[in-house]
Coordinates of C-alpha atoms in Angstrom, one line a residue:
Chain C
X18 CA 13.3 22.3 27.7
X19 CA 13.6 18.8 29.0
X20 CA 12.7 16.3 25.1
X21 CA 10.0 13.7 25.9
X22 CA 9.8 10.3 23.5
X23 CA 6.2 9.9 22.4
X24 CA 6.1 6.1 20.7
X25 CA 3.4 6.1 18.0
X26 CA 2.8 2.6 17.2
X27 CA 3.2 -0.6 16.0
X28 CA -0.7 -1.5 16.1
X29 CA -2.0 1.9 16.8
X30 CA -5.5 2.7 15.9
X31 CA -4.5 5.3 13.2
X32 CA -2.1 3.5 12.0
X33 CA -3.7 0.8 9.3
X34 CA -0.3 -0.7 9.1
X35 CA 2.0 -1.7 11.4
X36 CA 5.2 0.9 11.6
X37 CA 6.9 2.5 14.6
X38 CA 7.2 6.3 14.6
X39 CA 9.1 7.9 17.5
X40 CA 8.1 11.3 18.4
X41 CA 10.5 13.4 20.2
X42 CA 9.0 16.1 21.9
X43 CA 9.3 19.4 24.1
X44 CA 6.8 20.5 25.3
X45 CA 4.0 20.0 22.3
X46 CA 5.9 20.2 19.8
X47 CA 8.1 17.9 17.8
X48 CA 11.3 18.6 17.1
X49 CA 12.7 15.2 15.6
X50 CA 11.1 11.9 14.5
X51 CA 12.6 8.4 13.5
X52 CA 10.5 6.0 11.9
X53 CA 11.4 2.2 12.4
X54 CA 9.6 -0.4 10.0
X55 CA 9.9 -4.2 9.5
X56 CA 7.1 -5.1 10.2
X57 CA 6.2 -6.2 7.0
X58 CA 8.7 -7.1 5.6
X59 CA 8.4 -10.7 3.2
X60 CA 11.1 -11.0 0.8
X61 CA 9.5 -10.3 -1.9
X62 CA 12.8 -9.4 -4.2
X63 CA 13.8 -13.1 -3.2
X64 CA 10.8 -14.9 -3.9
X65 CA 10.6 -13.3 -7.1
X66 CA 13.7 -14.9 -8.7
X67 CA 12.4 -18.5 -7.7
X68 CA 9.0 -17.4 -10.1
X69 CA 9.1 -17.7 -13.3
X70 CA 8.9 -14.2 -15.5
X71 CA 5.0 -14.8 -16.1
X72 CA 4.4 -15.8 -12.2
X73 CA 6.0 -13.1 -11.3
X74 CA 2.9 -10.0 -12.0
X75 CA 1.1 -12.1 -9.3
X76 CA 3.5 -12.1 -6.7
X77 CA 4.5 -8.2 -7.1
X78 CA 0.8 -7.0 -7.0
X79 CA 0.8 -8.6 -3.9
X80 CA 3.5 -6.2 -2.6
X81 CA 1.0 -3.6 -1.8
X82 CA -2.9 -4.1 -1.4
X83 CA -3.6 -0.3 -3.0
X84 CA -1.2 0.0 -5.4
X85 CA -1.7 -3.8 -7.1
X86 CA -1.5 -2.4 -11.1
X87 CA 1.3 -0.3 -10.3
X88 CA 3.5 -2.7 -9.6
X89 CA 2.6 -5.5 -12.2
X90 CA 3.0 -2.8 -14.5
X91 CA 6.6 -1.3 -13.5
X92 CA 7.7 -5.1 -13.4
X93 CA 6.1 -5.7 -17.2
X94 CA 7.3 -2.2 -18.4
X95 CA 11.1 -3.5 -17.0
X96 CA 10.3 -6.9 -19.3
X97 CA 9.7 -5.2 -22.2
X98 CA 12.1 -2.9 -21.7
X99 CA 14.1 -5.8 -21.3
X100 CA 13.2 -7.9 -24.5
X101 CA 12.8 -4.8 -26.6
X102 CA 8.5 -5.3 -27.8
X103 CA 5.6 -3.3 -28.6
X104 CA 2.6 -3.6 -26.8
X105 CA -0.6 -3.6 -28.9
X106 CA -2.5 -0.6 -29.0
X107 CA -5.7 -2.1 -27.4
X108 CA -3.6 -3.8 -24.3
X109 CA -1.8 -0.5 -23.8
X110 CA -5.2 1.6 -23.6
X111 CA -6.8 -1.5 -21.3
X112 CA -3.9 -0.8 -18.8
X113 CA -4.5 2.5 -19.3
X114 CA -8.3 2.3 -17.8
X115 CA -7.2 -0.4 -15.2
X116 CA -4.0 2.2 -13.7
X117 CA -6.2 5.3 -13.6
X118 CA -9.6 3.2 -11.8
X119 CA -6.6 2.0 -9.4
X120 CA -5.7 6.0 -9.3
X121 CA -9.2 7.1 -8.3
X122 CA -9.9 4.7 -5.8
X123 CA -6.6 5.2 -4.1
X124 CA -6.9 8.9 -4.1
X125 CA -10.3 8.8 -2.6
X126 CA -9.2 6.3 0.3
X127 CA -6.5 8.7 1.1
X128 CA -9.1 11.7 1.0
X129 CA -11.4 9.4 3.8
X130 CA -8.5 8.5 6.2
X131 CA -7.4 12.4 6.2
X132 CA -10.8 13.4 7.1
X133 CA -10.5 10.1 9.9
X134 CA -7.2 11.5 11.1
X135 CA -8.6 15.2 11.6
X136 CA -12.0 13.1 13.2
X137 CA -14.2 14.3 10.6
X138 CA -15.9 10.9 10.0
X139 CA -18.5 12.3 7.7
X140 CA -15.6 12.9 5.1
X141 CA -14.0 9.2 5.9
X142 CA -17.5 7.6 5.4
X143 CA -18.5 9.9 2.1
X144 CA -15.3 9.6 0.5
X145 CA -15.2 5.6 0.8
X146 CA -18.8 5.5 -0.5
X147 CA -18.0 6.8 -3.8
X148 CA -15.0 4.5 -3.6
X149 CA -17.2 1.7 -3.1
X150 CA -18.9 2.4 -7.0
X151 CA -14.9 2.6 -8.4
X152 CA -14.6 -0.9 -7.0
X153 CA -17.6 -2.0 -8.6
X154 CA -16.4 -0.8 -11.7
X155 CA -13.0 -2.5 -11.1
X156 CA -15.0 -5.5 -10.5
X157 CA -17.1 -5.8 -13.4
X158 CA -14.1 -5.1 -15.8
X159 CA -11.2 -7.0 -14.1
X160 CA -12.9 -9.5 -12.1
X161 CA -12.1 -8.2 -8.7
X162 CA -12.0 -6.0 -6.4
X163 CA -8.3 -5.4 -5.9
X164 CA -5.4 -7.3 -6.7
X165 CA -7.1 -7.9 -10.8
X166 CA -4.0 -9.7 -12.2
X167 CA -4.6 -7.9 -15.9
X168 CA -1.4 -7.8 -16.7
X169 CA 1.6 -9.8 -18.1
X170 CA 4.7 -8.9 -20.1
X171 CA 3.8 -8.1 -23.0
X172 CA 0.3 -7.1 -22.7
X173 CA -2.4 -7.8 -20.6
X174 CA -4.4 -10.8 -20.2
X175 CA -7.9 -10.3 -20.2
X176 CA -9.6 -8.1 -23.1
X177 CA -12.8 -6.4 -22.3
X178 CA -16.1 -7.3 -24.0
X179 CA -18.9 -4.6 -25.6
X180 CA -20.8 -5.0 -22.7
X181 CA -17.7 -4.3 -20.2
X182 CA -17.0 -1.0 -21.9
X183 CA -20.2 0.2 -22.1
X184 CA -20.8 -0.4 -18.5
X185 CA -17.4 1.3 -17.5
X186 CA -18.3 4.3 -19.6
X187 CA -21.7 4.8 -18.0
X188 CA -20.7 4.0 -14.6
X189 CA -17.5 6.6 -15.2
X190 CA -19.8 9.4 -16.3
X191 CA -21.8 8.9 -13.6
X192 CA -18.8 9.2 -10.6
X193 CA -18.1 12.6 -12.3
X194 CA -20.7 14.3 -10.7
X195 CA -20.3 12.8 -7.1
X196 CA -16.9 13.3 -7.1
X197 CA -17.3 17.0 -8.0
X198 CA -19.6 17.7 -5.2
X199 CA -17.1 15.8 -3.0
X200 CA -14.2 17.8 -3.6
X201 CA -15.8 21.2 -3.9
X202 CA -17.4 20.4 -0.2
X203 CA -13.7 19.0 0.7
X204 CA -12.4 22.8 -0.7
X205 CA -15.0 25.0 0.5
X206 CA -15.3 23.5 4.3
X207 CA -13.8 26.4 7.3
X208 CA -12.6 23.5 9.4
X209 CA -10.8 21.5 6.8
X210 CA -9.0 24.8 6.2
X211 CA -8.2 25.7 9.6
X212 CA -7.0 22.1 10.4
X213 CA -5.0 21.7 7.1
X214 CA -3.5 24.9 5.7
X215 CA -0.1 26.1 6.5
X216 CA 0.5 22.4 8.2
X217 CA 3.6 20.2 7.4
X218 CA 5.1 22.7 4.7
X219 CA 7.4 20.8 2.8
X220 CA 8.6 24.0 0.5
X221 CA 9.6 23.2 -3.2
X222 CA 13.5 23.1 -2.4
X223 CA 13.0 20.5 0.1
X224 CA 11.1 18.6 -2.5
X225 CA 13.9 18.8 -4.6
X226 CA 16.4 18.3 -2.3
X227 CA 14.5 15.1 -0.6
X228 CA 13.3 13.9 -4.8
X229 CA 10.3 13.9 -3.2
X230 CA 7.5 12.2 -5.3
X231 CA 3.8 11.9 -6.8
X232 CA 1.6 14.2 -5.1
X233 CA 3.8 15.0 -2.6
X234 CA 6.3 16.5 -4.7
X235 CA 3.4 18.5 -6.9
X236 CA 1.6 19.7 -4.3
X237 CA 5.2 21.8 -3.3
X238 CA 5.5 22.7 -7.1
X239 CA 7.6 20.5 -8.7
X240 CA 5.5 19.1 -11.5
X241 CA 6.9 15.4 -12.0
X242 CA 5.2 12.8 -13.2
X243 CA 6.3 9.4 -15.1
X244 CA 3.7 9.6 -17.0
X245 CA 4.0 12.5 -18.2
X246 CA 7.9 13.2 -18.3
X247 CA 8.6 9.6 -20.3
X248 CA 5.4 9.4 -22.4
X249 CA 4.1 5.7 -21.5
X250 CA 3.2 4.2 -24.7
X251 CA -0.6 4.3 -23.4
X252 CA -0.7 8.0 -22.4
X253 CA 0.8 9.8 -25.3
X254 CA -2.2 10.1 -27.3
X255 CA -4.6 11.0 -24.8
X256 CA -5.1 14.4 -23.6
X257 CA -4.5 14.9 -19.8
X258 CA -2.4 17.7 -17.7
X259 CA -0.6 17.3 -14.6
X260 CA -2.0 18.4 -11.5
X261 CA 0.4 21.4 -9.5
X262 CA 0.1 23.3 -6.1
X263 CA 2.5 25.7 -5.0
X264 CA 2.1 25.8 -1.3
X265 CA 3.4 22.5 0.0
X266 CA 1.1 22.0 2.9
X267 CA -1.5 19.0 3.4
X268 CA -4.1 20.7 1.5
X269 CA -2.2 21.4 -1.2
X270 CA -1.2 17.6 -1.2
X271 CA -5.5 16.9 -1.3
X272 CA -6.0 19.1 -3.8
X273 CA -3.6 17.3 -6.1
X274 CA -5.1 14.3 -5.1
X275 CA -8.8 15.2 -5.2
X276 CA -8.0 17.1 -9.0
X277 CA -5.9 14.2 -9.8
X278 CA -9.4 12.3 -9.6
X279 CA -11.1 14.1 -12.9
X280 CA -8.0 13.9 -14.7
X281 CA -8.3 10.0 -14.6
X282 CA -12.0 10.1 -15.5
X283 CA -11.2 11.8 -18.4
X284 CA -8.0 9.5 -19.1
X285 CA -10.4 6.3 -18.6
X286 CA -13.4 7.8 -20.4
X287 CA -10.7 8.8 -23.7
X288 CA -9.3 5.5 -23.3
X289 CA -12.4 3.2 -23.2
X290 CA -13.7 5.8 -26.3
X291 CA -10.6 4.5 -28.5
X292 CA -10.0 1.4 -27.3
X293 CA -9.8 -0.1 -30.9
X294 CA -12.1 -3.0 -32.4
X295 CA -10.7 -6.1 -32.0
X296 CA -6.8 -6.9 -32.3
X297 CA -4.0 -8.8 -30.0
X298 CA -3.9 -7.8 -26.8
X299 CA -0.5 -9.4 -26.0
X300 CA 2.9 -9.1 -27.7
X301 CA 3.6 -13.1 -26.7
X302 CA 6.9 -12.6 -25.5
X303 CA 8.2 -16.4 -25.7
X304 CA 12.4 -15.6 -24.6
X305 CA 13.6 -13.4 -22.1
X306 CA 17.1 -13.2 -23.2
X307 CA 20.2 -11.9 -20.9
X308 CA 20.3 -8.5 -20.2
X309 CA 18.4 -5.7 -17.7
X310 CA 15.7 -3.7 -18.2
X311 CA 14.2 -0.4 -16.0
X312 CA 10.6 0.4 -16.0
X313 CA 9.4 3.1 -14.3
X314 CA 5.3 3.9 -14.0
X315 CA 3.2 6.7 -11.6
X316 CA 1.6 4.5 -9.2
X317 CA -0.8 6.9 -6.9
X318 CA 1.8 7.4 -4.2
X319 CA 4.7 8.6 -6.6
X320 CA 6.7 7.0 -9.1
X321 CA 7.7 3.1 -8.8
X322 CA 10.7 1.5 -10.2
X323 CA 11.6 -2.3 -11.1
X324 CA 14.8 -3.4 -11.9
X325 CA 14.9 -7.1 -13.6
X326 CA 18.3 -8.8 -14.7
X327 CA 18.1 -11.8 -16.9
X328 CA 20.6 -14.8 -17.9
X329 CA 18.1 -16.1 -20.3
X330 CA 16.7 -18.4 -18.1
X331 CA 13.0 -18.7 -17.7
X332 CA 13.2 -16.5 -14.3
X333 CA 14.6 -12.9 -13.4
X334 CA 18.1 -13.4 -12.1
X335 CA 17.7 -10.2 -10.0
X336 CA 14.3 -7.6 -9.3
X337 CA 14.8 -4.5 -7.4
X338 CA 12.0 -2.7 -6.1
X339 CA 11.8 0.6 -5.3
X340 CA 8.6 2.2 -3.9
X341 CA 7.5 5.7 -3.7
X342 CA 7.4 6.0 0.1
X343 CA 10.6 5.2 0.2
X344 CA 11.5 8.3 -1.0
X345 CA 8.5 10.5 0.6
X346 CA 9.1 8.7 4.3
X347 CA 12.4 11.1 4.9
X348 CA 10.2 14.4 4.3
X349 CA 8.8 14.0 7.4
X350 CA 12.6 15.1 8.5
X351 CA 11.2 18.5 6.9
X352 CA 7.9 18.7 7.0
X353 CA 7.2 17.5 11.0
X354 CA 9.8 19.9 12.9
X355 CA 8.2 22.3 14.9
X356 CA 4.3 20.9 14.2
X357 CA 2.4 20.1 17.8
X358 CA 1.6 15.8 18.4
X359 CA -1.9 16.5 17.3
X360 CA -1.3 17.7 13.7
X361 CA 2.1 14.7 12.8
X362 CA -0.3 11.8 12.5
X363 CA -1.9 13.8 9.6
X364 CA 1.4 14.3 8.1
X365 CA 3.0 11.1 8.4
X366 CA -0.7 10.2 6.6
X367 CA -0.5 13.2 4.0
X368 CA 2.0 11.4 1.6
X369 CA -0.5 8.6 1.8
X370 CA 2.5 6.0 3.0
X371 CA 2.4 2.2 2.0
X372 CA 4.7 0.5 4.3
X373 CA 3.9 -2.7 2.4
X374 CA 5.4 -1.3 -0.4
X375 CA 8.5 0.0 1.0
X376 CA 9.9 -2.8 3.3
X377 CA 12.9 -4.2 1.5
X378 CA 15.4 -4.9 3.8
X379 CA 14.8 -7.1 7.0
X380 CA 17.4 -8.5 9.5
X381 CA 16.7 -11.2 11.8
X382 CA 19.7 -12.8 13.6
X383 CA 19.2 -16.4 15.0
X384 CA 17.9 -15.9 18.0
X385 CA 14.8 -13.7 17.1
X386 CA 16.4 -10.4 18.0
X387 CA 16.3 -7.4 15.9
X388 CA 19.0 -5.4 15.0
X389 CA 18.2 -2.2 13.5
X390 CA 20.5 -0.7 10.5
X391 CA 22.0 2.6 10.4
X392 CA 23.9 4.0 7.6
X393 CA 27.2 3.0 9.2
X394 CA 26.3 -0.6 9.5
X395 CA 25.0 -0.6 5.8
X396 CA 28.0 1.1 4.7
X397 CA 30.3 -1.8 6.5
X398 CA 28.2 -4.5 4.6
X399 CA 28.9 -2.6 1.4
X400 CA 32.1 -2.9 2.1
X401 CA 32.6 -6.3 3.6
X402 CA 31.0 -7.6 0.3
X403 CA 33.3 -5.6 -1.8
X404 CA 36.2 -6.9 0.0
X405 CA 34.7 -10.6 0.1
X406 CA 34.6 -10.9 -3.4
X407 CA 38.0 -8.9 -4.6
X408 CA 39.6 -11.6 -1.9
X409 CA 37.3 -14.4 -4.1
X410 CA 38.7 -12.5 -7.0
X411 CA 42.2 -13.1 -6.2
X412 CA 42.4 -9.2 -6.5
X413 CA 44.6 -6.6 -4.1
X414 CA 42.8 -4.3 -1.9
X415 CA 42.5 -1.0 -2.9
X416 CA 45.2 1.3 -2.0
X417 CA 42.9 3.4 -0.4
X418 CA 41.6 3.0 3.1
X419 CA 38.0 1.0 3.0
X420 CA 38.1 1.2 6.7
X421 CA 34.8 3.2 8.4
Chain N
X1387 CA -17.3 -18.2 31.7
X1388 CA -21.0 -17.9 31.4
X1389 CA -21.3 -14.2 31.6
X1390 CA -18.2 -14.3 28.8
X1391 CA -20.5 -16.3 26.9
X1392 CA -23.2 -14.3 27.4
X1393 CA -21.5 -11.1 26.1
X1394 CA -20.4 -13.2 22.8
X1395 CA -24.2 -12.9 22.4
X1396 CA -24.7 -8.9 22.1
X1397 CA -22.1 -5.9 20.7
X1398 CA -18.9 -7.9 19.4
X1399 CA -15.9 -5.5 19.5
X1400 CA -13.3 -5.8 17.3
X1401 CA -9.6 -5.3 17.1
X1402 CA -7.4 -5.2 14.0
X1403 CA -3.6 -5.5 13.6
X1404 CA -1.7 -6.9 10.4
X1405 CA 1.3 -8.5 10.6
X1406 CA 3.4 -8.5 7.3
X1407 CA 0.2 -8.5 4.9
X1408 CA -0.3 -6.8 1.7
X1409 CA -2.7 -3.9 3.1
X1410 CA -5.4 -5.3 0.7
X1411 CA -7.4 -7.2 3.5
X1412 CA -7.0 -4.2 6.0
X1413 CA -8.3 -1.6 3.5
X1414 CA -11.5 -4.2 2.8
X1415 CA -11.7 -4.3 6.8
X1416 CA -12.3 -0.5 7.0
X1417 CA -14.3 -1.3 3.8
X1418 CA -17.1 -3.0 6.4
X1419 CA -17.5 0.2 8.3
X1420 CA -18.3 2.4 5.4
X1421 CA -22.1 3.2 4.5
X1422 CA -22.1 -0.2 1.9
X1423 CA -21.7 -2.5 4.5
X1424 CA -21.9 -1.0 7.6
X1425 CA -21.0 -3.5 10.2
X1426 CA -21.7 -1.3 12.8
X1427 CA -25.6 -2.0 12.7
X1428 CA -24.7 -5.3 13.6
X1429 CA -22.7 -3.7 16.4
X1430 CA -19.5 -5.0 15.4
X1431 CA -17.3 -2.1 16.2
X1432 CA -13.5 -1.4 15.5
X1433 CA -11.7 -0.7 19.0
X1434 CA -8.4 1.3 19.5
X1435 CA -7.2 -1.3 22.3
X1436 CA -6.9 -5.2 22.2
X1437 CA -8.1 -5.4 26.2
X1438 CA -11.6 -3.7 24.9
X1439 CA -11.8 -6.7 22.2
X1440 CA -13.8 -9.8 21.7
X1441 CA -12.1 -10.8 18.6
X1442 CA -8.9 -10.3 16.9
X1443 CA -8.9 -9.6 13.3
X1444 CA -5.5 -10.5 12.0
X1445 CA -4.2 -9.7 8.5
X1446 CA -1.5 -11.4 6.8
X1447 CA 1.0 -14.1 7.1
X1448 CA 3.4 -13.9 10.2
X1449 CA 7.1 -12.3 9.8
X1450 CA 9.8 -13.0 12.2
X1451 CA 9.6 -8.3 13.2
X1452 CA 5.9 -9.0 13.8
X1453 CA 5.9 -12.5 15.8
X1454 CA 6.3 -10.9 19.4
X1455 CA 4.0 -8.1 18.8
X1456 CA 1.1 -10.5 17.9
X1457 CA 1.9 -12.7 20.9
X1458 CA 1.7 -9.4 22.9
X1459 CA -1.3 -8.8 21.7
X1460 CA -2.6 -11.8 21.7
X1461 CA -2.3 -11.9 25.5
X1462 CA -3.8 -9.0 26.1
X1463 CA -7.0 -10.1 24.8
X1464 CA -9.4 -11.0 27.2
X1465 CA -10.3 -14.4 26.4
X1466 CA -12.0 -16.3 25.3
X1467 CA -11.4 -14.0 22.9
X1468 CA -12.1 -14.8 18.9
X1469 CA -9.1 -15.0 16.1
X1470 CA -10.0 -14.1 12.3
X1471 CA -7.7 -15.1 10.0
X1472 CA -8.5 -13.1 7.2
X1473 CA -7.6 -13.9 3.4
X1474 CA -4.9 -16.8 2.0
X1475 CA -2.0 -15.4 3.7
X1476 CA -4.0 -15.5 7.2
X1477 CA -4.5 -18.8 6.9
X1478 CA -1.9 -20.2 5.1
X1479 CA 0.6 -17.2 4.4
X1480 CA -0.3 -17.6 0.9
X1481 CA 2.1 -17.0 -1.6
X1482 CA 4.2 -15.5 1.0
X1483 CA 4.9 -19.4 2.6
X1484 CA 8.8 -20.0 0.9
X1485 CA 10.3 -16.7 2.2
X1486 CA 12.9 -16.9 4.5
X1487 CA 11.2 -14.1 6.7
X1488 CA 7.8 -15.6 7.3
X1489 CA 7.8 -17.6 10.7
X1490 CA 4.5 -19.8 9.5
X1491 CA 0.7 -19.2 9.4
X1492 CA -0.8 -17.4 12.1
X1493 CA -2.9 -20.6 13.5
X1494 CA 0.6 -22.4 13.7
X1495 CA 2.7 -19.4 15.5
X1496 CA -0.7 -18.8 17.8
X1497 CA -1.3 -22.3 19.0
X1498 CA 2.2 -22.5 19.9
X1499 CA 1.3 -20.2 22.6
X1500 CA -2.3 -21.4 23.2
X1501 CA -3.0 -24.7 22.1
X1502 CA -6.6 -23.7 22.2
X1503 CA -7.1 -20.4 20.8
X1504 CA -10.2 -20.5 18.4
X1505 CA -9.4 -19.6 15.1
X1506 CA -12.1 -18.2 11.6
X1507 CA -10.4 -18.2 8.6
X1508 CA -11.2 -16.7 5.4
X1509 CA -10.1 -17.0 2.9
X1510 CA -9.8 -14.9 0.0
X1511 CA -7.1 -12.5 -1.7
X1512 CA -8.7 -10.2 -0.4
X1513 CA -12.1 -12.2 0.8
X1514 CA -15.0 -9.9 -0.5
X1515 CA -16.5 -8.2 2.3
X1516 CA -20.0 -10.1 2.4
X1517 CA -17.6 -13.6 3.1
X1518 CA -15.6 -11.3 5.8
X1519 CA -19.0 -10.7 7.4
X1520 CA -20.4 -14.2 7.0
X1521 CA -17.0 -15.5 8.7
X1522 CA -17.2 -13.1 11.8
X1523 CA -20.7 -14.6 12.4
X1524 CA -19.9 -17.7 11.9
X1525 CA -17.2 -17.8 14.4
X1526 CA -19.6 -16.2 16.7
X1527 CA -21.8 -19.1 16.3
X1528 CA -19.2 -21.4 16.9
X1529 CA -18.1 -20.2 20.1

């Protein structure tokens, strides 16, 4: 059959950010896609190392609109990993209640723009509505309604009040209930069944085999989570489980999602419960001394890494990023072959993407024109630079062939 | 022009790209269409093409990837057509301005292809969505 290319973007209406998928069709079904991205690219890695360490939470929670504590956090978990502290207990449980109110309301936007992308608008406008109180809550506690710049290495750097926690616990309690009804209507609904089930299998070896991760890995069965697998400091007393689904599709991926919701009431509502009296709520980490440090935390999406390298100077010599999607965007390799037009902008939304989060690597020559990398050209840049600086080095080339 | 000026006066349709932002301003965009806000009673109402749209809602400071695409767009508006330049990197590219991949702030790269393009900003990281509103009308008013 003769293969039709179906472009799907850059400013598409169900696209909220701008990325280029291209569809390769016979017939109605797909039988490859490419994605191309840049479009959002900003350098992020690079302005980081002209910030100093405690400028840098601001800049990094700016990497991504909807994940904003996951990434502050990563960054101040790489710090400490970096100068070796412990966090107080009340900071650790106050990130604790900020992560999981970030969890909630980004589980619940992903909820409302699957219902948008099967055109069932009453699930996009009643999902977002409940969404609205979580921001309210996020509001009242941290001061706004995304992006609540709470943390810093070391701790975080506003403490509630009495009156804070009290309004968090009863606002909390309250969502319980709406949240419930959401979900079970979400589960029980023929048509969200017919339009969901058996769509975009990604099967457990896949997974695996792509390291798939956060809600996209556990709704195929493969039950990781950072949280759970390295005990955060924050999350080891508190009593949660993680969420599993065995069949792979993009119902399985809700359900995590729409359970995943109760589990961070209950985190949030245990947290606020033992948030102890009083006490620091910062470590005051004065010297960042040479050396590198790895933190690794469960944003919504999956899990997020940062990298930071030190030479004792008052700025990170090096950050690495590494976002969730990054890993999840290559399922689509599995999970979209064979599936008809109508049903891949559903899965290229199922592992809730964040383009913002994953744009790393941009290349812009002189002239304005793009070039677009494949893995031979970034295996020739490897290799250049190796060669650049073993010639720098005064060194021999290898004996082996470094040729492509 | 008069009956362009005239239609300012009813429906105002929207359009909304982002070009290199955080995804925090275009989330509180879809924000004014659910039940809280509701911008639709106001008949402001997001469009799927820019040639349907009276105003452009544009998100985040300009990359050098996203540049052309915004100009494309841009010219497919029917004008006079409205610019929003919503939150600090809209306006200013925010925190965003040293990187070596930013072109500049949206007014600067847009004026350079129409010096008199008509442009709201607001600001805000993200701006709530009762300032997004006020904005929108504002700029209606101006024009």
């Amino acid at each position: 059959m003769k293969q039709t290319i179906i472009p799907l973007g850059p400013y598409h209406p169900l696209l909220e950010e701008p990325e280029h998928f291209k569809l390769y069709v016979e017939g109605e079904r797909v039988v490859e896609l490419d994605v191309e991205i840049g479009y959002n690219h900003r350098g992020i890695e690079k302005l980081s190392e002209g910030k100093t360490w405690d400028q840098v939470p601001y800049l990094v929670e700016r990497i991504c609109g909807i994940c904003s504590t996951s990434h502050p956090m990563a960054y101040c978990l790489a710090v400490e990993d970096l100068v070796g502290c412990d966090i107080p207990k009340r900071a650790q449980l106050i990130r604790v209640v900020v992560c999981e109110l970030e969890r909630i309301h980004s589980h619940l936007l992903w909820v409302g723009l699957a219902g948008h992308f099967i055109g069932y608008n009453t699930v996009w406008m009643w999902a977002w509505k409940y969404r609205e109180t979580i921001l309210e809550i996020c509001e009242k506690l941290t001061g706004n309604r995304n992006h609540y710049a709470m943390f810093k290495p070391g701790g975080v750097r506003r403490d509630f009040n009495k009156e804070q926690i009290d309004y968090g616990l009863e606002r909390i309690v309250e969502m319980e209930k709406p949240i419930r009804l959401l979900t079970d209507a979400i589960l029980d609904d023929p048509v969200i069944h017919k339009r969901l089930k058996g769509i975009g299998v990604l099967t457990k070896k896949e997974a695996v085999d792509y390291s798939a991760l956060g809600p996209t890995s556990r709704g195929s069965g493969v039950p990781w989570d950072v949280r759970y697998d390295e005990p955060l400091d924050g999350f080891k007393d508190l009593k949660w489980k993680v969420i599993v689904q065995k069949d792979g599709d993009v119902f399985s991926k809700g359900v995590v999602r729409l359970l995943e919701c109760f589990e961070s009431i209950s985190l949030i509502k245990q947290a606020l419960v033992s948030l102890p009296e009083g006490g620091a709520i910062d470590a005051d980490i004065r010297e960042v001394p040479p050396g590198e440090g790895c933190g690794r935390y469960e944003a919504p999406r999956g899990e997020v890494f940062h990298y930071v390298r030190s030479d004792g100077s008052n700025m990170p010599y090096r950050h690495k990023v590494r976002a969730p999607t990054f890993n999840n965007l290559p399922t689509f390799k599995a999970s979209c072959k064979g599936e008809t037009i109508a049903d891949v902008a559903l899965i290229t939304a199922s592992i809730d993407p964040c383009y913002c989060c994953t744009e790393r690597v941009a290349v812009v020559d002189k002239n304005n024109n793009e070039k677009i990398l494949r893995e031979k050209d970034l295996l020739k840049l490897s290799v250049d630079k190796t060669k650049s600086i073993m010639k720098k080095l005064g060194k021999t080339p290898p004996l082996y062939n470094m040729e492509i | 022009m008069d009956i362009l000026k005239k239609s300012f006066k009813k429906s105002i349709w929207v359009f909304h790209l982002s070009t290199a932002a955080c995804n925090n301003c275009d989330i509180e965009v879809l924000e004014l269409l659910t039940p809280r806000y509701d911008v639709e009673r106001f008949g402001i109402k997001l469009v799927g093409s820019p040639r349907h749209a009276d105003a452009l809602l544009v998100c985040g400071s300009v990359n050098a990837h996203a540049k052309p695409r915004l100009l494309e767009v841009y010219r497919q508006t029917p004008k006079p057509c409205l610019v929003v330049a919503f939150g600090s990197c809209g306006c200013s590219s925010g925190i965003f301005r040293d990187s070596y991949s930013i072109v500049g702030p949206l007014d600067k790269v847009l004026k350079e292809e129409d010096p008199d393009v008509k442009i709201v900003y607001i600001p805000g990281c993200p701006p709530k969505p009762e300032a997004m509103i006020e904005g929108i009308v504002m700029g209606l008013g101006a024009i």
